Coordinates of C-alpha atoms in Angstrom, one line a residue:
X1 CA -0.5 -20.9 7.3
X2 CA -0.3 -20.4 10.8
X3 CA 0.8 -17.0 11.6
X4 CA 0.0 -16.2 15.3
X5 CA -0.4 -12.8 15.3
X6 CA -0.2 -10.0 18.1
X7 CA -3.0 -7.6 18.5
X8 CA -1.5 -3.9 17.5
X9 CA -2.0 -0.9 19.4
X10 CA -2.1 1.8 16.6
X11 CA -1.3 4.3 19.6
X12 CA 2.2 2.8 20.1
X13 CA 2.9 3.8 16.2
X14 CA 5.2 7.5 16.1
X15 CA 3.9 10.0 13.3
X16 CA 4.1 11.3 10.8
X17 CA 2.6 8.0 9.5
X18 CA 3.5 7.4 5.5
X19 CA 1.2 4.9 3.9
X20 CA 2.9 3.5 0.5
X21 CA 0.4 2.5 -1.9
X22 CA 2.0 1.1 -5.2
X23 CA -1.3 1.1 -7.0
X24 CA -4.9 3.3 -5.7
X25 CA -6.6 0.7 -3.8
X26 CA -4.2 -0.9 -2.4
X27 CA -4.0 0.9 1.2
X28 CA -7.7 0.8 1.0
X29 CA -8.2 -2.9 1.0
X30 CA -5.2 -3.6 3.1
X31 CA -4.7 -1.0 6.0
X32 CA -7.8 1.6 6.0
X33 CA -8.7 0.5 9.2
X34 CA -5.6 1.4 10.7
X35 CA -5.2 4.2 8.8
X36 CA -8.9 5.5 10.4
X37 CA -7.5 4.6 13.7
X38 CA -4.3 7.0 13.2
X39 CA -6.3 10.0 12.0
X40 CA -9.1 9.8 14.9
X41 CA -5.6 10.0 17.5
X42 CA -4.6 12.8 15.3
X43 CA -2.0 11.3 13.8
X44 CA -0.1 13.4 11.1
X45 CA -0.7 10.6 8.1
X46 CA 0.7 11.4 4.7
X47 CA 0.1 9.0 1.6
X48 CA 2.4 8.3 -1.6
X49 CA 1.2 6.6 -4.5
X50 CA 3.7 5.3 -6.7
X51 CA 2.1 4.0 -10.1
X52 CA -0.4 6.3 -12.0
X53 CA -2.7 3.2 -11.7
X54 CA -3.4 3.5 -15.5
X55 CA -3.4 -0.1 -16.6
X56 CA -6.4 -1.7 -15.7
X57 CA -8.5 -1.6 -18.5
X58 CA -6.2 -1.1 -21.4
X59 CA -8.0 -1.7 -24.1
X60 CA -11.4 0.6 -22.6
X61 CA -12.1 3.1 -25.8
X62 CA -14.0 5.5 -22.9
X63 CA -11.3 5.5 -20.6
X64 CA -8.1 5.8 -22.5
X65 CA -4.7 5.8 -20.2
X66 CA -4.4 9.5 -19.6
X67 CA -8.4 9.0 -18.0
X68 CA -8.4 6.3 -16.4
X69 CA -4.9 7.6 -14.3
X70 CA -6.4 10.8 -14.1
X71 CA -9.8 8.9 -12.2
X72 CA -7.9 6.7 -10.7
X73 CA -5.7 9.2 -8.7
X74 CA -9.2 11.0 -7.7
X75 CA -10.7 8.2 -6.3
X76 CA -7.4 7.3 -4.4
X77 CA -7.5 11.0 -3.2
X78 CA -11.7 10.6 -1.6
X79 CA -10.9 7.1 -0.5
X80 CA -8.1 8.3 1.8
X81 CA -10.6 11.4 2.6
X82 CA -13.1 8.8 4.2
X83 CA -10.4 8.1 6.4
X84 CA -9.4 11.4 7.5
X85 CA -6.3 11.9 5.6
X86 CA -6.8 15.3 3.3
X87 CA -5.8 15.7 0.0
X88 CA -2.8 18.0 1.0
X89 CA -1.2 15.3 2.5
X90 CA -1.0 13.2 -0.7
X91 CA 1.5 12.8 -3.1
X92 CA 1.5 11.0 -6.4
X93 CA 4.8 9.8 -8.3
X94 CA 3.0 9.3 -11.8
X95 CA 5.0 5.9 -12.6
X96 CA 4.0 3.8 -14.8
X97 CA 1.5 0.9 -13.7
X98 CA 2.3 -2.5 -14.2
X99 CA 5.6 -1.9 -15.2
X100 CA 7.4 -0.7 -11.9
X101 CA 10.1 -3.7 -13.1
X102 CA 11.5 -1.6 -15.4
X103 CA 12.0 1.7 -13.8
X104 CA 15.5 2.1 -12.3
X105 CA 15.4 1.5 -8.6
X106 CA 17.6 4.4 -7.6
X107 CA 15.5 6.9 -9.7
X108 CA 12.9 5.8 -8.2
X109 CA 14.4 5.5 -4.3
X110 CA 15.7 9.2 -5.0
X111 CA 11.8 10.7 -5.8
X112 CA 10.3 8.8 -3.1
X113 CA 13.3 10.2 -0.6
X114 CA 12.7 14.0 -2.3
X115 CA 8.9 13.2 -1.5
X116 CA 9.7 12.4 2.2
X117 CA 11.9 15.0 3.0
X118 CA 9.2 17.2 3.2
X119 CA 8.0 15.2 6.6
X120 CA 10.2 12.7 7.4
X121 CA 8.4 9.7 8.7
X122 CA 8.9 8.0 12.0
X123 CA 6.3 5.2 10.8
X124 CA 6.4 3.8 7.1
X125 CA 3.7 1.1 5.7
X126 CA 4.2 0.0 2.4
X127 CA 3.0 -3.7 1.0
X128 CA 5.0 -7.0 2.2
X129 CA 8.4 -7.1 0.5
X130 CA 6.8 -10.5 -1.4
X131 CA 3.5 -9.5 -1.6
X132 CA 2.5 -11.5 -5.3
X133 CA 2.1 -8.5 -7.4
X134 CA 5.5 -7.9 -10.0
X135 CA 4.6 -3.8 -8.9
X136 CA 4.8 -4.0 -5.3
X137 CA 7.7 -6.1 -5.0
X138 CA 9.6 -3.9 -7.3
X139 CA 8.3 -0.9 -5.1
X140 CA 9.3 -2.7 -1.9
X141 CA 13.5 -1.6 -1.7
X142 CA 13.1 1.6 -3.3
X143 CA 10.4 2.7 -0.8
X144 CA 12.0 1.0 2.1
X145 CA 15.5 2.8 1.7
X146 CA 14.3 5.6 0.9
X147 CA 13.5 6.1 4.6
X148 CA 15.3 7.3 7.9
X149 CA 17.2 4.4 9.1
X150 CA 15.4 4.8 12.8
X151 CA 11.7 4.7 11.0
X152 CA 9.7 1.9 12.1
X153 CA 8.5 0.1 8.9
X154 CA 5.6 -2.1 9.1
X155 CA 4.5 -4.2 5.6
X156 CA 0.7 -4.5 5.3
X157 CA -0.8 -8.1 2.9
X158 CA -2.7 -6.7 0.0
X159 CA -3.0 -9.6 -2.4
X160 CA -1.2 -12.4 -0.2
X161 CA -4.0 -14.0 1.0
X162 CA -5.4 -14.3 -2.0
X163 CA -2.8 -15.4 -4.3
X164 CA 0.6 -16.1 -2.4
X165 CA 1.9 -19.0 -2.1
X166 CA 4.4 -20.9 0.9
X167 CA 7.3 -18.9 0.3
X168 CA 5.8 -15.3 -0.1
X169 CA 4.8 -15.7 3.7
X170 CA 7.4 -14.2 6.3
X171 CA 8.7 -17.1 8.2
X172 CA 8.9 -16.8 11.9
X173 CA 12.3 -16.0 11.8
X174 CA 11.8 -12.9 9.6
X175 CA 9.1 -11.1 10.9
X176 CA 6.7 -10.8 13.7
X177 CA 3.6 -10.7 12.6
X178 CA 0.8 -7.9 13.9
X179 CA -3.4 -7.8 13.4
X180 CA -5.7 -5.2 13.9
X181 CA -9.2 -5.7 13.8
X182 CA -11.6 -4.1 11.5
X183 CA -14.6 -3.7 14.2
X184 CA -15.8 -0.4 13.9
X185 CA -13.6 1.0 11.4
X186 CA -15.4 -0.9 8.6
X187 CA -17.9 1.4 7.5
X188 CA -15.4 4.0 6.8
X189 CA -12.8 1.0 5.2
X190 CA -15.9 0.0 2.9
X191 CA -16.4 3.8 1.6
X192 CA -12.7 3.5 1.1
X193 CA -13.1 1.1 -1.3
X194 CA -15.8 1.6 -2.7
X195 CA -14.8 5.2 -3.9
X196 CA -12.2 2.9 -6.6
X197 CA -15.6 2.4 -9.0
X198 CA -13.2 2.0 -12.2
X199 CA -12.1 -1.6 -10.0
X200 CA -15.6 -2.5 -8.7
X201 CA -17.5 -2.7 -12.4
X202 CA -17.4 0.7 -13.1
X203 CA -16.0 0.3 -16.7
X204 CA -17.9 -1.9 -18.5
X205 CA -16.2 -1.5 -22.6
X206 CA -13.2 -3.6 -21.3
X207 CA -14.0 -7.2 -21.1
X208 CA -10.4 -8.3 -20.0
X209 CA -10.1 -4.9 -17.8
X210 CA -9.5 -5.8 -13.9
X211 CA -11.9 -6.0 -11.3
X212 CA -11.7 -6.8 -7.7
X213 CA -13.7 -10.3 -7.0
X214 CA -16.4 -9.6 -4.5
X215 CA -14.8 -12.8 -2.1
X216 CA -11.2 -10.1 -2.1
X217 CA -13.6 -7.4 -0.7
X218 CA -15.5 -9.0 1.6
X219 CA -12.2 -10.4 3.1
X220 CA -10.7 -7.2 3.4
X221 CA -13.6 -6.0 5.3
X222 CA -14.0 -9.0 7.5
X223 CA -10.4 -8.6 8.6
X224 CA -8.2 -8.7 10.4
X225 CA -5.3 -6.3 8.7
X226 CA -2.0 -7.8 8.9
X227 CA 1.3 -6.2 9.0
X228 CA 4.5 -7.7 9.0
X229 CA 7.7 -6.3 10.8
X230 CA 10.9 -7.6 10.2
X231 CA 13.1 -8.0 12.5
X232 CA 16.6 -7.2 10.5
X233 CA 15.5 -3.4 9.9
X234 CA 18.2 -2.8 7.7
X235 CA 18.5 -0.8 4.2
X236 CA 18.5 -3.4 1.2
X237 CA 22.2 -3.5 0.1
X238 CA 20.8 -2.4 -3.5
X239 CA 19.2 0.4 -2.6
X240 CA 22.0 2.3 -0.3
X241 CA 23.1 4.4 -2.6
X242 CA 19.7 5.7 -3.1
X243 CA 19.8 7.4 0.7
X244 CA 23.6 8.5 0.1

């Protein structure tokens, strides 16, 4: 895939900055270097988790659904610490994880619009719109028209290089495509990770539970992030009622 991207100047990106996670983790492996590069030019950063992360080990007897979502959004919470965003700019929607399909899109674009009212943001990052997880791309309209028309919406790769195929690229046509280096932010990106132990072995009485492959980590810190801007801004058609 031959992508050409642009080097990104985090500077030129208008706060408050909202970093959409659909699962805890997910900003971590694909944007915590530019999230450390907004807090250290005192960014206002805000971060919204949508799914309560609870099913990744679902058949773990220690950590039953109601732990493992409680642990989960704890270690989201000192991950984003480690990159300067405090815990009172965090908010948590409590849906249900790995079946985002079956929520209804406008309940969910109406929480996520209550959630930004409280600072609307000038930037949004939330994963690419075909980013190949079923959660994230049933995240992706809600999210996206949930915001201010004028918002400047960039879409950050999570599991794309990993396991998307042709099609779940942008073409050129659709988006220009951005990088930013990891360089010196990777110290604070791997303690950003590595505070999500329940995905990096730490439940063990699950042998079908999920955890992220060492070659998924290493990439993530090797870099480069990428983000995605498209160039037709607009709301999805489906999700206009949502901002009415």
């Amino acid at each position: 895939m031959t992508l050409n991207p642009v080097p990104l100047d985090p500077r030129t990106l208008p706060g408050p900055v909202w970093i959409v996670s659909p699962h805890p983790d997910d900003e971590a492996l694909g944007c915590a270097a530019l999230i450390a590069a907004l807090t250290d030019l005192d960014r206002e950063v805000h971060a919204l988790l949508v799914t309560d992360g609870g099913f990744s080990h679902p058949n773990s007897p220690s950590f039953p659904r109601a732990r493992l979502a409680q642990s989960r959004l704890s270690e989201w919470r000192a991950g984003l610490a480690a990159l300067g965003v405090p815990e009172t700019r965090t908010h948590a929607l409590g849906l249900p994880d790995g079946a985002l399909d079956r929520v209804d899109p406008a309940d969910m674009g109406r929480e996520v619009g209550r959630i930004f009212a409280a600072a609307p943001p000038a930037t949004l990052l939330l994963p690419w719109r075909r980013d190949p997880h079923p959660d994230h791309r049933a995240a992706w309209g809600p999210v996206w028209g949930a915001a201010p028309p004028a918002t400047r919406r960039l879409e950050y790769a999570v599991w794309l290089p990993e396991r998307g195929d042709a099609n779940a690229w942008p073409t050129a046509q659709e988006a220009r495509v951005w990088s930013l280096a990891v360089g010196a932010a990777r110290s604070r990106k791997a303690q950003a990770i590595a505070a999500h132990a329940t995905q990096l072995g730490g439940i063990s009485d699950d042998p079908h539970g999920f955890t992220l492959a060492p070659e998924m980590v290493e990439r993530a810190l090797n870099g480069p992030e990428l983000f995605f801007e498209a160039f037709v801004q607009a709301v999805p058609a489906a999700q206009e009622a949502t901002t009415t």
